[in-house]
CSV table of C-alpha atoms in Angstrom, one decimal:
chain,number,residue,atom,x,y,z
A,67,MET,CA,16.8,29.2,3.8
A,68,ASP,CA,16.7,28.5,0.1
A,69,SER,CA,19.6,26.0,0.4
A,70,PHE,CA,17.9,24.2,3.3
A,71,ILE,CA,14.7,23.8,1.2
A,72,ASN,CA,16.7,22.6,-1.8
A,73,HIS,CA,18.6,20.1,0.4
A,74,ALA,CA,15.4,18.9,2.1
A,75,PHE,CA,13.7,18.4,-1.3
A,76,THR,CA,16.8,16.5,-2.6
A,77,VAL,CA,16.7,14.2,0.5
A,78,PHE,CA,13.0,13.7,0.2
A,79,MET,CA,13.2,12.7,-3.4
A,80,GLY,CA,16.1,10.3,-2.6
A,81,PHE,CA,14.0,8.6,0.1
A,82,PHE,CA,11.0,8.6,-2.2
A,83,ALA,CA,13.0,6.8,-5.0
A,84,ILE,CA,14.5,4.3,-2.5
A,85,MET,CA,11.2,3.4,-0.8
A,86,ASN,CA,9.2,3.5,-4.1
A,87,PRO,CA,5.7,3.7,-2.7
A,88,ILE,CA,4.1,3.4,-6.1
A,89,ALA,CA,5.6,0.0,-6.8
A,90,ASN,CA,5.2,-1.2,-3.2
A,91,THR,CA,1.5,-0.4,-2.9
A,92,PRO,CA,0.3,-3.5,-4.9
A,93,VAL,CA,2.7,-5.7,-2.8
A,94,PHE,CA,1.3,-4.2,0.4
A,95,LEU,CA,-2.3,-4.7,-0.8
A,96,GLY,CA,-1.6,-8.2,-1.8
A,97,LEU,CA,-0.1,-9.1,1.5
A,98,THR,CA,-3.0,-7.6,3.4
A,99,ALA,CA,-5.8,-8.6,1.1
A,100,GLU,CA,-7.6,-10.5,3.8
A,101,ASP,CA,-7.3,-7.8,6.4
A,102,ASP,CA,-9.9,-5.2,7.1
A,103,PRO,CA,-9.1,-1.5,6.4
A,104,ASN,CA,-8.4,-0.7,10.1
A,105,VAL,CA,-5.8,-3.4,10.3
A,106,ARG,CA,-4.2,-2.2,7.1
A,107,ARG,CA,-4.0,1.3,8.5
A,108,LYS,CA,-2.3,0.0,11.7
A,109,ILE,CA,0.2,-2.0,9.7
A,110,ALA,CA,1.0,0.9,7.4
A,111,ALA,CA,1.4,3.3,10.4
A,112,LYS,CA,3.7,0.8,12.1
A,113,ALA,CA,5.8,0.3,9.0
A,114,LEU,CA,6.0,4.1,8.5
A,115,PHE,CA,7.1,4.6,12.1
A,116,LEU,CA,9.7,1.8,11.9
A,117,SER,CA,11.1,3.2,8.6
A,118,LEU,CA,11.3,6.7,10.2
A,119,VAL,CA,13.2,5.3,13.3
A,120,ILE,CA,15.6,3.4,11.1
A,121,ILE,CA,16.3,6.4,8.9
A,122,ILE,CA,16.8,8.6,12.0
A,123,ILE,CA,19.2,6.1,13.6
A,124,PHE,CA,21.3,5.6,10.4
A,125,SER,CA,21.3,9.4,9.7
A,126,ALA,CA,22.5,10.1,13.2
A,127,ALA,CA,24.9,7.2,13.7
A,128,GLY,CA,25.8,6.1,10.2
A,129,LYS,CA,29.3,7.5,10.3
A,130,LEU,CA,29.9,5.9,13.7
A,131,ILE,CA,28.6,2.5,12.4
A,132,PHE,CA,30.9,2.8,9.3
A,133,ASP,CA,33.9,3.6,11.6
A,134,LEU,CA,33.1,0.8,13.9
A,135,PHE,CA,33.3,-1.8,11.1
A,136,GLY,CA,36.1,0.0,9.3
A,137,ILE,CA,34.0,0.8,6.2
A,138,THR,CA,35.0,3.7,4.0
A,139,LEU,CA,32.5,5.6,1.8
A,140,SER,CA,34.4,4.6,-1.3
A,141,SER,CA,34.3,0.9,-0.4
A,142,PHE,CA,30.6,1.2,0.4
A,143,ARG,CA,30.0,2.8,-3.0
A,144,ILE,CA,32.0,0.0,-4.8
A,145,MET,CA,30.1,-2.7,-2.9
A,146,GLY,CA,26.8,-1.0,-3.8
A,147,GLY,CA,27.8,-1.0,-7.4
A,148,ILE,CA,28.7,-4.7,-7.3
A,149,LEU,CA,25.4,-5.5,-5.6
A,150,VAL,CA,23.4,-3.6,-8.3
A,151,ALA,CA,25.4,-5.4,-11.0
A,152,LEU,CA,24.7,-8.8,-9.5
A,153,VAL,CA,21.0,-8.1,-9.1
A,154,GLY,CA,20.9,-6.9,-12.7
A,155,TYR,CA,22.7,-10.0,-13.9
A,156,HIS,CA,20.3,-12.2,-11.9
A,157,MET,CA,17.4,-10.4,-13.5
A,158,LEU,CA,18.8,-10.9,-17.0
A,159,GLN,CA,19.2,-14.6,-16.3
A,160,GLY,CA,15.5,-14.9,-15.6
A,161,GLY,CA,15.8,-15.7,-11.9
């Protein structure tokens, strides 16, 4: 049970870091500035539900999707590193 809690906490922290709700809150409030609070709640609930569905689908079928396109975990990691490097380079150039 202890290893399950540890794994669940690790997964939660990973999702928390990826979704970054602290940095995305001002963006959400800016995009919905003219909406009333009920509409904001509905939009937030819909976004939360869609995020959950996407996470469940890719958690359940991620390996199948990778196999379908012939992507290995190593190549995915390399491409992710290249993508992060390109984004960092673009940010350094002031773009």
